[in-house]
Every structure is written in structure tokens, then in C-alpha cells.
Coordinates of C-alpha atoms and ligand atoms in Angstrom, one line a residue:
X215 CA 13.0 -25.0 -9.1
X216 CA 10.6 -22.4 -10.5
X217 CA 12.2 -19.2 -12.0
X218 CA 10.6 -15.7 -11.8
X219 CA 11.7 -13.6 -14.7
X220 CA 11.7 -9.9 -15.7
X221 CA 9.2 -8.9 -18.3
X222 CA 10.5 -6.4 -20.9
X223 CA 8.9 -5.4 -24.2
X224 CA 6.5 -8.4 -24.1
X225 CA 9.3 -11.0 -23.4
X226 CA 10.1 -12.9 -20.2
X227 CA 13.8 -12.1 -19.7
X228 CA 16.4 -13.9 -17.5
X229 CA 18.7 -11.6 -15.6
X230 CA 22.4 -12.1 -14.8
X231 CA 22.0 -12.6 -11.0
X232 CA 19.5 -14.7 -9.0
X233 CA 18.0 -14.4 -5.5
X234 CA 15.7 -16.7 -3.5
X235 CA 12.0 -16.1 -3.1
X236 CA 11.3 -17.4 0.4
X237 CA 8.0 -18.7 1.8
X238 CA 7.7 -16.9 5.2
X239 CA 5.5 -19.6 6.6
X240 CA 8.3 -22.2 6.8
X241 CA 11.4 -20.5 5.4
X242 CA 11.4 -22.8 2.3
X243 CA 12.6 -21.5 -1.1
X244 CA 9.7 -21.2 -3.5
X245 CA 11.5 -19.9 -6.6
X246 CA 14.7 -18.3 -7.9
X247 CA 14.1 -14.7 -9.0
X248 CA 16.3 -13.4 -11.8
X249 CA 17.2 -9.8 -11.1
X250 CA 17.7 -6.9 -13.5
X251 CA 21.0 -5.2 -13.7
X252 CA 21.4 -1.5 -14.9
X253 CA 21.4 -2.7 -18.6
X254 CA 18.1 -4.6 -18.2
X255 CA 16.5 -1.7 -16.4
X256 CA 17.5 0.5 -19.3
X257 CA 16.1 -2.0 -21.8
X258 CA 12.8 -1.9 -19.9
X259 CA 12.7 1.9 -19.8
X260 CA 13.6 2.1 -23.6
X261 CA 10.8 -0.5 -24.3
X262 CA 8.4 1.7 -22.3
X263 CA 9.5 4.9 -24.2
X264 CA 9.0 3.1 -27.6
X265 CA 5.6 1.8 -26.6
X266 CA 4.4 5.4 -25.9
X267 CA 4.7 6.1 -29.6
X268 CA 3.2 2.8 -30.8
X269 CA -0.3 1.3 -30.8
X270 CA -0.8 2.2 -27.1
X271 CA -0.1 5.9 -27.8
X272 CA -2.6 6.0 -30.6
X273 CA -5.5 4.3 -28.7
X274 CA -8.4 6.5 -27.7
X275 CA -9.5 6.7 -24.1
X276 CA -12.5 4.4 -24.6
X277 CA -10.4 1.6 -26.2
X278 CA -7.7 2.0 -23.5
X279 CA -10.4 1.7 -20.8
X280 CA -11.8 -1.4 -22.6
X281 CA -8.4 -3.1 -22.5
X282 CA -8.1 -2.4 -18.8
X283 CA -11.4 -4.0 -18.2
X284 CA -10.0 -7.0 -20.0
X285 CA -7.1 -7.0 -17.6
X286 CA -9.6 -7.1 -14.7
X287 CA -11.5 -10.0 -16.4
X288 CA -8.3 -11.9 -16.8
X289 CA -7.3 -11.4 -13.2
X290 CA -10.7 -12.8 -12.2
X291 CA -10.3 -15.7 -14.6
X292 CA -6.9 -16.6 -13.0
X293 CA -8.1 -15.7 -9.5
X294 CA -6.8 -18.9 -7.9
X295 CA -3.3 -18.6 -9.4
X296 CA -3.0 -15.0 -8.1
X297 CA -4.2 -16.0 -4.7
X298 CA -1.8 -19.0 -4.5
X299 CA 1.1 -16.9 -5.6
X300 CA 0.3 -14.1 -3.2
X301 CA -0.1 -16.5 -0.3
X302 CA 3.1 -18.3 -1.0
X303 CA 5.1 -15.0 -1.3
X304 CA 3.6 -13.2 1.7
X305 CA 2.4 -16.0 4.0
X306 CA -0.9 -14.1 4.4
X307 CA -4.0 -16.3 5.0
X308 CA -5.7 -17.6 1.9
X309 CA -9.0 -16.2 3.3
X310 CA -7.5 -12.7 3.3
X311 CA -5.9 -12.9 -0.1
X312 CA -9.2 -14.1 -1.5
X313 CA -11.3 -11.4 0.2
X314 CA -8.9 -8.4 -0.1
X315 CA -5.8 -8.6 -2.3
X316 CA -7.0 -10.2 -5.5
X317 CA -10.5 -8.7 -5.7
X318 CA -9.0 -5.3 -5.1
X319 CA -6.5 -5.8 -8.0
X320 CA -9.4 -6.4 -10.4
X321 CA -11.3 -3.5 -8.9
X322 CA -8.4 -1.1 -9.3
X323 CA -8.4 -1.7 -13.1
X324 CA -12.2 -1.4 -13.4
X325 CA -12.4 1.8 -11.3
X326 CA -9.7 3.7 -13.1
X327 CA -10.8 2.5 -16.5
X328 CA -14.2 4.0 -15.8
X329 CA -12.8 7.1 -14.1
X330 CA -10.7 8.1 -17.1
X331 CA -13.7 7.7 -19.4
X332 CA -15.9 9.9 -17.1
X333 CA -13.3 12.5 -16.2
X334 CA -14.2 16.1 -17.1
X335 CA -11.8 18.9 -17.7
X336 CA -11.7 22.5 -16.6
X337 CA -12.8 25.3 -18.9
X338 CA -13.1 29.1 -18.3
X339 CA -14.5 31.9 -20.5
X340 CA -12.1 34.8 -19.9
X341 CA -12.7 38.5 -20.7
X342 CA -9.9 40.1 -22.8
X343 CA -8.6 43.7 -22.1
X344 CA -10.3 44.9 -25.3
X345 CA -13.7 43.7 -24.0
X346 CA -13.8 40.5 -26.1
X347 CA -13.6 36.9 -24.9
X348 CA -11.1 34.1 -24.8
X349 CA -11.8 30.4 -24.0
X350 CA -9.5 28.5 -21.7
X351 CA -9.7 24.7 -21.6
X352 CA -7.3 22.0 -20.4
X353 CA -6.4 18.8 -22.0
X354 CA -4.9 15.7 -20.4
X355 CA -1.7 14.1 -21.7
X356 CA 0.2 11.1 -20.3
X357 CA 3.4 11.9 -18.2
X358 CA 5.3 9.3 -20.3
X359 CA 7.2 6.4 -18.6
X360 CA 6.1 5.9 -15.0
X361 CA 8.4 4.0 -12.6
X362 CA 6.4 2.1 -10.0
X363 CA 8.1 0.8 -6.8
X364 CA 6.1 -1.2 -4.4
X365 CA 6.4 -3.0 -1.0
X366 CA 5.7 -6.5 0.2
X367 CA 2.7 -6.2 2.4
X368 CA -0.1 -6.0 -0.2
X369 CA 2.0 -6.7 -3.3
X370 CA -0.6 -7.0 -6.0
X371 CA -3.1 -4.6 -4.5
X372 CA -0.6 -1.8 -4.2
X373 CA 1.0 -2.5 -7.6
X374 CA -2.3 -2.3 -9.4
X375 CA -3.4 0.7 -7.3
X376 CA -0.7 2.6 -9.2
X377 CA -0.4 0.7 -12.5
X378 CA -4.1 0.9 -13.3
X379 CA -4.5 4.7 -13.2
X380 CA -1.0 5.2 -14.8
X381 CA -2.1 3.0 -17.7
X382 CA -5.6 4.5 -17.8
X383 CA -4.0 7.9 -18.4
X384 CA -2.0 6.5 -21.4
X385 CA 1.4 6.1 -19.7
X386 CA 3.6 3.1 -20.0
X387 CA 5.1 1.6 -16.8
X388 CA 8.2 -0.1 -15.5
X389 CA 7.3 -1.9 -12.2
X390 CA 9.9 -2.8 -9.5
X391 CA 8.1 -5.1 -7.0
X392 CA 9.5 -5.8 -3.6
X393 CA 12.3 -8.4 -3.7
X394 CA 10.4 -10.3 -1.0
X395 CA 7.2 -10.7 -3.1
X396 CA 8.1 -10.8 -6.9
X397 CA 5.5 -13.4 -8.1
X398 CA 2.3 -11.6 -8.8
X399 CA 4.0 -8.7 -10.7
X400 CA 5.3 -11.3 -13.2
X401 CA 1.9 -13.2 -13.2
X402 CA 0.3 -9.9 -14.1
X403 CA 2.5 -9.7 -17.2
X404 CA 0.9 -12.9 -18.5
X405 CA -2.5 -11.3 -17.9
X406 CA -1.5 -8.2 -19.8
X407 CA -0.5 -10.3 -22.8
X408 CA -3.9 -12.1 -22.6
X409 CA -5.8 -8.8 -22.4
X410 CA -4.1 -7.3 -25.5
X411 CA -1.9 -4.7 -23.8
X412 CA 0.8 -4.0 -26.4
X413 CA 4.4 -5.0 -25.8
X414 CA 6.4 -2.4 -23.8
X415 CA 3.4 -0.9 -22.0
X416 CA 3.8 -3.0 -18.9
X417 CA 7.4 -4.0 -17.9
X418 CA 8.7 -5.7 -14.7
X419 CA 12.2 -5.5 -13.4
X420 CA 13.2 -7.5 -10.3
X421 CA 15.8 -6.7 -7.7
X422 CA 16.5 -4.8 -4.6
X423 CA 16.6 -1.1 -3.7
X424 CA 20.0 0.6 -3.3
X425 CA 22.5 0.0 -6.0
X426 CA 20.0 -2.4 -7.6
X427 CA 16.9 -2.3 -9.9
X428 CA 15.0 0.2 -7.6
X429 CA 17.8 2.8 -7.7
X430 CA 18.6 2.2 -11.4
X431 CA 14.9 3.0 -12.1
X432 CA 14.7 6.1 -10.0
X433 CA 18.0 7.4 -11.5
X434 CA 17.0 6.7 -15.1
X435 CA 16.9 10.0 -17.1
X436 CA 14.0 8.7 -19.4
X437 CA 11.7 7.8 -16.5
X438 CA 9.2 10.7 -16.3
X439 CA 7.7 10.1 -12.8
X440 CA 8.1 7.9 -9.8
X441 CA 5.2 6.5 -7.8
X442 CA 6.4 4.7 -4.6
X443 CA 4.9 2.9 -1.6
X444 CA 7.1 1.9 1.2
X445 CA 9.1 3.1 4.2
X446 CA 9.5 6.8 4.8
X447 CA 13.3 6.5 4.9
X448 CA 13.2 4.9 1.4
X449 CA 11.0 7.7 0.2
X450 CA 13.7 10.2 1.3
X451 CA 16.4 8.2 -0.6
X452 CA 14.2 8.2 -3.7
X453 CA 13.6 11.9 -3.4
X454 CA 17.3 12.5 -3.5
X455 CA 17.7 10.2 -6.5
X456 CA 15.1 12.0 -8.6
X457 CA 16.1 15.5 -7.6
X458 CA 18.6 16.1 -10.4
X459 CA 16.0 15.3 -13.1
X460 CA 13.1 17.0 -11.2
X461 CA 10.7 14.1 -11.6
X462 CA 7.2 14.3 -10.1
X463 CA 6.8 11.9 -7.2
X464 CA 3.8 10.4 -5.4
X465 CA 4.7 8.8 -2.1
X466 CA 2.6 6.6 0.2
X467 CA 4.8 6.0 3.2
X468 CA 4.8 4.7 6.8
X469 CA 2.4 5.3 9.6
X470 CA 2.0 5.2 13.4
X471 CA -1.8 5.3 13.3
X472 CA -4.0 6.2 16.3
X473 CA -7.4 4.8 17.2
X474 CA -9.6 6.7 19.7
X475 CA -12.2 4.7 21.5
X476 CA -14.8 6.7 23.4
X477 CA -16.7 5.2 26.3
X478 CA -20.0 5.8 24.4
X479 CA -18.9 3.5 21.6
X480 CA -20.6 0.2 20.6
X481 CA -18.3 -2.0 22.6
X482 CA -18.5 -5.1 20.4
X483 CA -18.2 -3.1 17.2
X484 CA -15.1 -1.3 18.6
X485 CA -13.4 -4.5 19.8
X486 CA -14.1 -6.3 16.6
X487 CA -13.0 -3.3 14.5
X488 CA -9.8 -2.8 16.4
X489 CA -9.0 -6.5 16.2
X490 CA -8.9 -6.0 12.4
X491 CA -7.2 -2.6 12.7
X492 CA -4.4 -4.0 14.8
X493 CA -3.9 -7.6 13.6
X494 CA -5.0 -7.8 10.0
X495 CA -2.2 -9.1 7.7
X496 CA -0.2 -9.7 10.9
X497 CA -0.2 -5.9 11.5
X498 CA 1.6 -5.4 8.2
X499 CA -0.8 -2.8 6.8
X500 CA 0.4 0.8 6.7
X501 CA -3.1 1.8 8.0
X502 CA -2.9 -0.5 11.1
X503 CA -3.5 1.1 14.5
X504 CA -0.4 0.7 16.7
X505 CA -1.6 3.4 19.2
X506 CA -5.0 2.9 20.8
X507 CA -6.4 5.5 23.2
X508 CA -9.4 4.4 25.3
X509 CA -11.6 6.7 27.5
X510 CA -10.8 5.7 31.1
X511 CA -14.2 4.3 32.1
X512 CA -14.0 1.7 29.4
X513 CA -10.2 1.1 29.6
X514 CA -10.1 -2.1 31.6
X515 CA -13.0 -3.8 29.8
X516 CA -11.6 -2.8 26.4
X517 CA -8.1 -4.1 27.2
X518 CA -9.7 -7.4 28.3
X519 CA -11.9 -7.5 25.2
X520 CA -9.0 -7.0 22.8
X521 CA -6.8 -9.4 24.7
X522 CA -9.5 -12.1 24.3
X523 CA -9.6 -11.5 20.6
X524 CA -5.8 -11.5 20.2
X525 CA -5.6 -14.8 22.0
X526 CA -8.3 -16.3 19.8
X527 CA -6.4 -15.6 16.5
X528 CA -5.4 -18.8 14.8
X529 CA -1.8 -18.7 13.4
X530 CA -1.2 -21.7 11.0
X531 CA -0.6 -22.8 7.5
X532 CA -1.5 -19.9 5.2
X533 CA -3.4 -22.1 2.7
X534 CA -5.6 -23.5 5.5
X535 CA -9.0 -21.7 5.3
X536 CA -9.2 -21.5 9.1
X537 CA -5.9 -19.7 9.6
X538 CA -6.4 -16.0 10.3
X539 CA -2.9 -15.0 11.4
X540 CA 0.1 -15.5 9.0
X541 CA 3.8 -15.0 9.6
X542 CA 5.8 -11.8 9.2
X543 CA 7.4 -11.4 5.8
X544 CA 11.0 -12.3 6.6
X545 CA 13.6 -13.4 9.1
X546 CA 14.9 -9.8 9.1
X547 CA 11.5 -8.3 9.8
X548 CA 10.9 -10.9 12.5
X549 CA 14.1 -9.7 14.1
X550 CA 13.0 -6.1 13.9
X551 CA 9.6 -6.8 15.5
X552 CA 11.1 -8.9 18.2
X553 CA 13.6 -6.1 18.9
X554 CA 10.6 -3.8 19.6
X555 CA 9.0 -6.4 21.8
X556 CA 12.2 -6.5 23.9
X557 CA 12.4 -2.7 23.8
X558 CA 8.9 -2.4 25.0
X559 CA 9.8 -4.4 28.1
X560 CA 12.9 -2.3 28.7
X561 CA 10.8 0.9 28.3
X562 CA 8.5 -0.4 31.2
X563 CA 5.6 -1.8 29.3
X564 CA 3.0 -4.1 30.9
X565 CA 2.6 -7.1 28.6
X566 CA -1.1 -7.8 28.4
X567 CA -0.6 -10.7 26.0
X568 CA 2.0 -12.0 23.6
X569 CA 5.5 -10.6 23.3
X570 CA 7.1 -13.8 22.0
X571 CA 6.9 -16.3 19.2
X572 CA 4.4 -19.1 19.0
X573 CA 5.4 -22.8 19.0
X574 CA 3.8 -25.2 16.5
X575 CA 5.9 -28.4 16.8
X576 CA 6.1 -28.7 13.0
X577 CA 7.7 -27.0 10.0
X578 CA 6.0 -23.7 10.9
X579 CA 8.5 -23.3 13.6
X580 CA 11.0 -22.4 10.8
X581 CA 8.6 -19.6 9.7
X582 CA 8.6 -16.0 10.8
X583 CA 5.6 -16.0 13.2
X584 CA 5.2 -13.8 16.2
X585 CA 2.5 -13.6 18.9
X586 CA -0.1 -10.9 18.6
X587 CA 0.9 -8.5 21.3
X588 CA -0.8 -5.8 23.4
X589 CA 1.0 -3.5 25.8
X590 CA -0.1 -0.9 28.2
X591 CA 1.7 1.4 30.7
X592 CA 4.2 3.1 28.3
X593 CA 5.0 6.8 28.3
X594 CA 3.8 8.7 25.2
X595 CA 7.5 9.4 24.7
X596 CA 8.5 5.8 24.5
X597 CA 10.1 4.7 21.2
X598 CA 7.5 1.9 21.0
X599 CA 4.8 4.5 21.0
X600 CA 6.6 6.8 18.5
X601 CA 8.1 4.5 15.9
X602 CA 6.4 2.3 13.3
X603 CA 6.8 -1.4 14.2
X604 CA 4.7 -2.9 11.4
X605 CA 3.8 -6.1 13.3
X606 CA 0.7 -7.5 15.1
X607 CA 1.1 -5.2 18.1
X608 CA -0.5 -2.1 19.8
X609 CA -0.1 0.0 22.9
X610 CA -3.3 0.9 24.7
X611 CA -3.4 4.1 26.8
X612 CA -6.3 5.7 28.7
X613 CA -7.5 9.3 28.3
X614 CA -9.9 11.5 30.3
X615 CA -11.1 14.1 27.8
X616 CA -11.7 14.6 24.1
X617 CA -9.0 17.3 23.9
X618 CA -6.4 15.0 25.6
X619 CA -7.2 12.2 23.1
X620 CA -6.9 14.4 20.1
X621 CA -3.6 15.8 21.4
X622 CA -2.1 12.4 22.0
X623 CA -3.3 11.0 18.6
X624 CA -1.9 13.9 16.8
X625 CA 1.5 13.9 18.6
X626 CA 3.3 12.0 15.8
X627 CA 5.6 12.8 12.9
X628 CA 3.4 10.5 10.8
X629 CA -0.1 11.3 9.6
X630 CA -1.6 8.5 7.5
X631 CA -4.7 7.1 9.1
X632 CA -6.9 7.4 12.2
X633 CA -10.1 5.7 13.5
X634 CA -12.6 7.0 16.0
X635 CA -15.1 4.8 17.8
X636 CA -18.2 6.5 19.2
X637 CA -22.0 6.4 18.9
X638 CA -22.1 10.2 19.3
X639 CA -22.0 11.3 15.6
X640 CA -21.4 15.0 16.3
X641 CA -18.3 14.0 18.3
X642 CA -17.3 11.6 15.5
X643 CA -17.4 14.5 12.9
X644 CA -15.7 16.9 15.3
X645 CA -12.9 14.7 16.3
X646 CA -12.4 13.3 12.8
X647 CA -11.9 16.9 11.5
X648 CA -9.2 17.5 14.0
X649 CA -7.1 14.5 13.1
X650 CA -3.7 15.1 11.4
X651 CA -4.2 12.2 9.0
X652 CA -4.8 11.6 5.3
X653 CA -7.8 9.4 6.1
X654 CA -10.0 9.1 9.3
X655 CA -12.5 6.4 9.7
X656 CA -15.4 6.6 12.2
X657 CA -16.8 3.3 13.5
X658 CA -15.0 1.4 10.7
X659 CA -11.4 0.8 9.4
X660 CA -9.9 0.2 6.0
X661 CA -13.3 0.7 4.4
X662 CA -12.2 1.9 0.9
X663 CA -14.0 3.8 -1.8
X664 CA -11.4 4.1 -4.6
X665 CA -12.8 7.5 -5.8
X666 CA -11.7 9.2 -2.5
X667 CA -8.3 10.9 -1.8
X668 CA -5.8 8.5 -0.3
X669 CA -2.3 9.5 1.1
X670 CA -0.6 10.8 4.1
X671 CA 0.7 13.9 5.9
X672 CA 4.2 14.5 7.3
X673 CA 6.4 11.4 7.2
X674 CA 3.5 9.4 5.8
X675 CA 3.8 10.7 2.2
X676 CA 3.5 13.3 -0.5
X677 CA 0.4 13.7 -2.6
X678 CA -3.0 12.0 -2.8
X679 CA -4.1 9.2 -5.1
X680 CA -7.6 7.8 -5.7
X681 CA -10.2 8.9 -8.2
X682 CA -9.4 12.2 -9.9
X683 CA -6.4 12.6 -7.6
X684 CA -4.8 9.6 -9.4
X685 CA -5.7 11.0 -12.8
X686 CA -4.2 14.3 -11.9
X687 CA -0.9 12.8 -10.8
X688 CA -0.6 10.4 -13.8
X689 CA -1.3 13.1 -16.4
X690 CA 0.0 16.5 -17.4
X691 CA -2.6 19.2 -18.0
X692 CA -2.0 21.4 -21.0
X693 CA -4.2 24.6 -20.7
X694 CA -5.2 26.0 -24.1
X695 CA -6.2 29.7 -24.3
X696 CA -8.0 30.8 -27.5
X697 CA -8.8 34.4 -28.2
X698 CA -12.3 34.4 -29.7
Ligands
NAD749 P1 10.8 -0.5 1.7 O1 10.8 1.0 1.6 O2 11.9 -1.2 2.4 O3 10.7 -1.1 0.2 C1 9.7 -0.7 -0.7 C2 10.3 -0.9 -2.1 O4 11.3 0.1 -2.3 C3 10.9 -2.2 -2.4 O5 10.5 -2.6 -3.7 C4 12.4 -2.0 -2.3 O6 13.2 -2.8 -3.1 C5 12.4 -0.5 -2.9 N1 13.6 0.2 -2.5 C6 14.3 0.2 -1.3 N2 15.3 1.1 -1.3 C7 15.2 1.7 -2.5 C8 16.0 2.8 -3.0 N3 17.0 3.4 -2.4 N4 15.7 3.2 -4.3 C9 14.6 2.6 -5.0 N5 13.9 1.6 -4.5 C10 14.2 1.2 -3.2 O7 9.4 -0.9 2.3 P2 8.8 -2.3 2.7 O8 9.6 -2.8 3.9 O9 8.8 -3.1 1.4 O10 7.3 -2.0 3.1 C11 6.9 -1.7 4.4 C12 6.8 -0.2 4.5 O11 5.9 0.3 3.6 C13 6.2 0.3 5.9 O12 6.8 1.4 6.3 C14 4.7 0.6 5.5 O13 4.1 1.6 6.4 C15 4.9 1.2 4.1 N6 3.7 1.2 3.4 C16 3.0 2.3 3.2 C17 1.8 2.3 2.5 C18 0.9 3.5 2.3 O14 0.0 3.5 1.5 N7 1.2 4.7 2.9 C19 1.3 1.1 2.0 C20 2.0 0.0 2.2 C21 3.2 0.0 2.9
6OD750 O1 -6.3 0.8 -0.2 C1 -5.5 1.4 -0.8 O2 -5.7 1.9 -1.9 C2 -4.1 1.4 -0.2 N1 -3.2 2.2 -0.9 C3 -3.8 0.8 0.9 C4 -2.6 0.8 1.5 C5 -2.3 0.0 2.5 C6 -1.1 -0.1 3.2 O3 -0.5 -1.1 3.6

């Protein structure tokens, strides 16, 4: 049986306890993961501290950026290995991992390598009280050791989204990937070696959250910052853990995202766009739309259109090129999503399609598949309309006016993403600017430019990453004031 190891100071290290890495498509065990106890997490943090003062700390920005481009080259060289590992861990369709996850990992390194080379810094000429001048300018320094904690839905994409800018700014990192999807973080370690990233700069510790590697990392006094993607509740626990040492945090958390479909939209574009926005990655994308509001004249035809698309999705073996719907990540997550399917019926939902589990008549029946599901008829106060489900499911409700649509979309404790579908561009701008969300798409969804701010409001997170926002989080500014 394959083992997945920790990576500390340039060595692949076996931990004292093991846990199974399960393929969600059929429940089979793919590998044994060896987890890091508190002592191994400490070794990783000490290696990262030491590396700050070694070759890595002495590199200029240009050479650091060149090494990160080599990491991107090596990801592209080993493209198929990354795709295979990601598909086995997550069950996502190979077509999706090849189109989204692995190309974005390489792009993350390229974009932040270039961003750090191009970044300018503030400077001000300041008048002194005696009528002379002073010059203020800021210089960027790394934060130090950055702890990176990531979820299972887009494992490599989200890990590199944080590791790339952290490294570009000269930090060293200790990464704790999700216990559900450990493979690509360790694979990335091999690529780091190949690309000439010095020992101790990139470290990986495996394990769980509470009382395990995740918590050991957040509590460690020599970790200078924590960047985290995951559930809002976990974000709250991490905030408590870092409070005594006042570490900076960047949090990308959950969502209960709204889509607003106006009757003047391009119908095909909206139905196709929402098919992606609701069902991509089996609905396990924090940006997925779980609440869809449709202007009443188009309500029935839109519901019928989305139902047709949902029923045409092809669940199957993830490595089969024709599969476009994978399983949920785990038996536990399957249970959670099915509990919401049951709750929706109890809350009075009309089941337009789905609501159960598909049957395959083969080994996939042991996997964690659910049917893509659409509900209508729920009150806006229903728990299924308020709480993040994180599965291939949405509720569709009608609206009669722009104001009503905006009010319903904004009535959430979350504020991550929204999408608006209309051919009236003035309305598109107007409604987009009223959204309580970190990102609002008009006539598109999950269209990313990595230079733009990304993050959430309310329960959806703290801070923004992307472009200069990432550079600002992963570095300290030292302002220097010189009397001339
Ligand atoms: P999770 O919060 O359960 O776990 C995320 C990571 O945190 C895992 O590595 C886990 O081991 C670790 N962890 C758990 N408890 C911890 C603790 N007390 N201390 C330290 N680490 C701890 O999230 P998940 O189930 O893996 O991912 C799904 C969630 O992530 C959804 O809510 C989704 O919306 C959210 N998400 C948000 C974004 C975003 O960009 N806003 C992106 C992806 C996923
Ligand atoms: O595209 C990104 O940079 C990003 N952070 C996406 C998050 C997706 C959530 O599942």
C-alpha cells in the first residue's frame, strides 16, 4: 500500500500514526497517510524558521521569482501525475482536474512570481515643521513562517493560491492539507526539490484539525501568520487559537451564494452558466450558487431548463473522460448532504429533480454519490435556504422586482459570491454594486483574474487575497522616514 509522508526540511518523514486516504468514487483505500504529531509539527516550524535565514532569505526578488516559475514548469511537466492524484483523492472528474485544478496551480506560481517583481511601493515627500523636506518610503519584508491550512474541495488549487504568494514574498511555509486530500501537497514537495527550492522553505504536515496537526500549527508560537480556507466554524476556532500570539490571519470561508436571473437574460447563457454555478465539482465549490432567484415571467421555463441540465449530468468513474459529475468527498459529507435533502422535504420543498442517491449496479454504489437536486417552494427562512449545504443542490425562488431580488440575495450571514444574469448592462452594474459579496459576476461565474481582490464579507471571511492584496497580506511594510 502506498504511503503519503510529511515533508520536513527537504526530507520525506514518516509520522507515528497513520490514517487512510479513501477514494470517494468507490470507498477503496488508496494510501496510508502518516500524520504529524506535535513534535513533528514543531520540527517543520523550526525547519521553516531556519530556512528564513539561509539561502532563501538571501535571494533577491528576481531569483525568487525565477525559482517559482521553475515550480510552475515542473507542475506542467508532471501534469498527469497531479491530475491522477487529485482525481483519486477527490473523485472529481478528470476533465475538471485537467481544465481547472492543475492548470490553476501552475498559474498561481507564475502570476505571483511576476506580481512580486512588478510591485511598486508607496513613497511620499513630506514637509517638515521647519520648512524643509523629508522622504517617506516603504519597504516590504516577509512575515516569516506562514502556516497554510486548506480544505478538500480544490486541494492543489487552494494550497498553491496561498503558498505561491507567501513564497514570492520571501516567507517559508508549513502546509497542512485536508486529511481527506493529502496527496498533491506531498507531490508538490517533489516538485519543489526539482525546482531548486531550498530545504525547509516548503514543509508539509499531515493530520486532522482539533488536537492534531492543524491545531498544533495554529498554536505554535514561532508561526508568524495563518492563512486558512475552510468552514466558517473552523475559522472561528483558529481565531481563538491564534489570539494569544496575535498572529495575522487571512480567512476564506463558507458561502450561501445567490444568483439573480432577470427575465431579460440570455436564456441559454443563464441556464448553462447556472448549471456550472450549481453543479460544478458536485457543488463543492465555495462560490457555488445554492440560492437562485428568477424573475417571475421566466420562472417556470428556467426551472424546466435547469432540471433538464441537471438530469443530463453524467455521474460515473472519475477517470472516465465523459464523466461530469463525481461523488461527494466522504461518507460523512454524504450523510450531511442527505440530511439536508431530508430536511428540505420536511420544510415543505417541492422536489423538482433528485433528492436521493443514484444507482450504478457496480462498485460505484460504494462511493459517495448523490443526485443533483433542485428544490422550489421553500420559505426564505427555511434552514435549507439559510445554511451552506456544499453539495449539488439549489433552491429556486421567484421574484417580482429588482429591489425584492436584491433584498432576498443579501439576506444572508455569508457574503462570498453572487452572480447576476441580464442583458441590461446598466441593471447589471446597478445590482452588482448592491450585492453584499466579495465578488459578483455578471453573465458569468467563477471567471477568475488572479490580480483581482478575492475574499468574503461576514461569515465568508476576513481579508482579501489576489494580486497586490496577497502581497500585502504576506509581507510586512516597514515605512522609512528620512529628513532631507
Ligand atoms: P474544514 O474547515 O472542515 O477544514 C479545512 C481545514 O482545516 C482542514 O485541513 C482541516 O483539517 C483543518 N482544521 C479543521 N479544524 C481545525 C482546527 N480546529 N484548527 C486547525 N485546523 C483545523 O473545511 P472543509 O470541510 O475541508 O472544506 C469545506 C468548507 O470550506 C466549506 O465551508 C467551503 O465553503 C469552504 N471553502 C471556502 C473557500 C473560500 O475561498 N472562501 C474555498 C474553499 C472552501
Ligand atoms: O479561485 C480562487 O482563487 C479561489 N480561492 C477559489 C475558491 C473556491 C472555493 O471553493
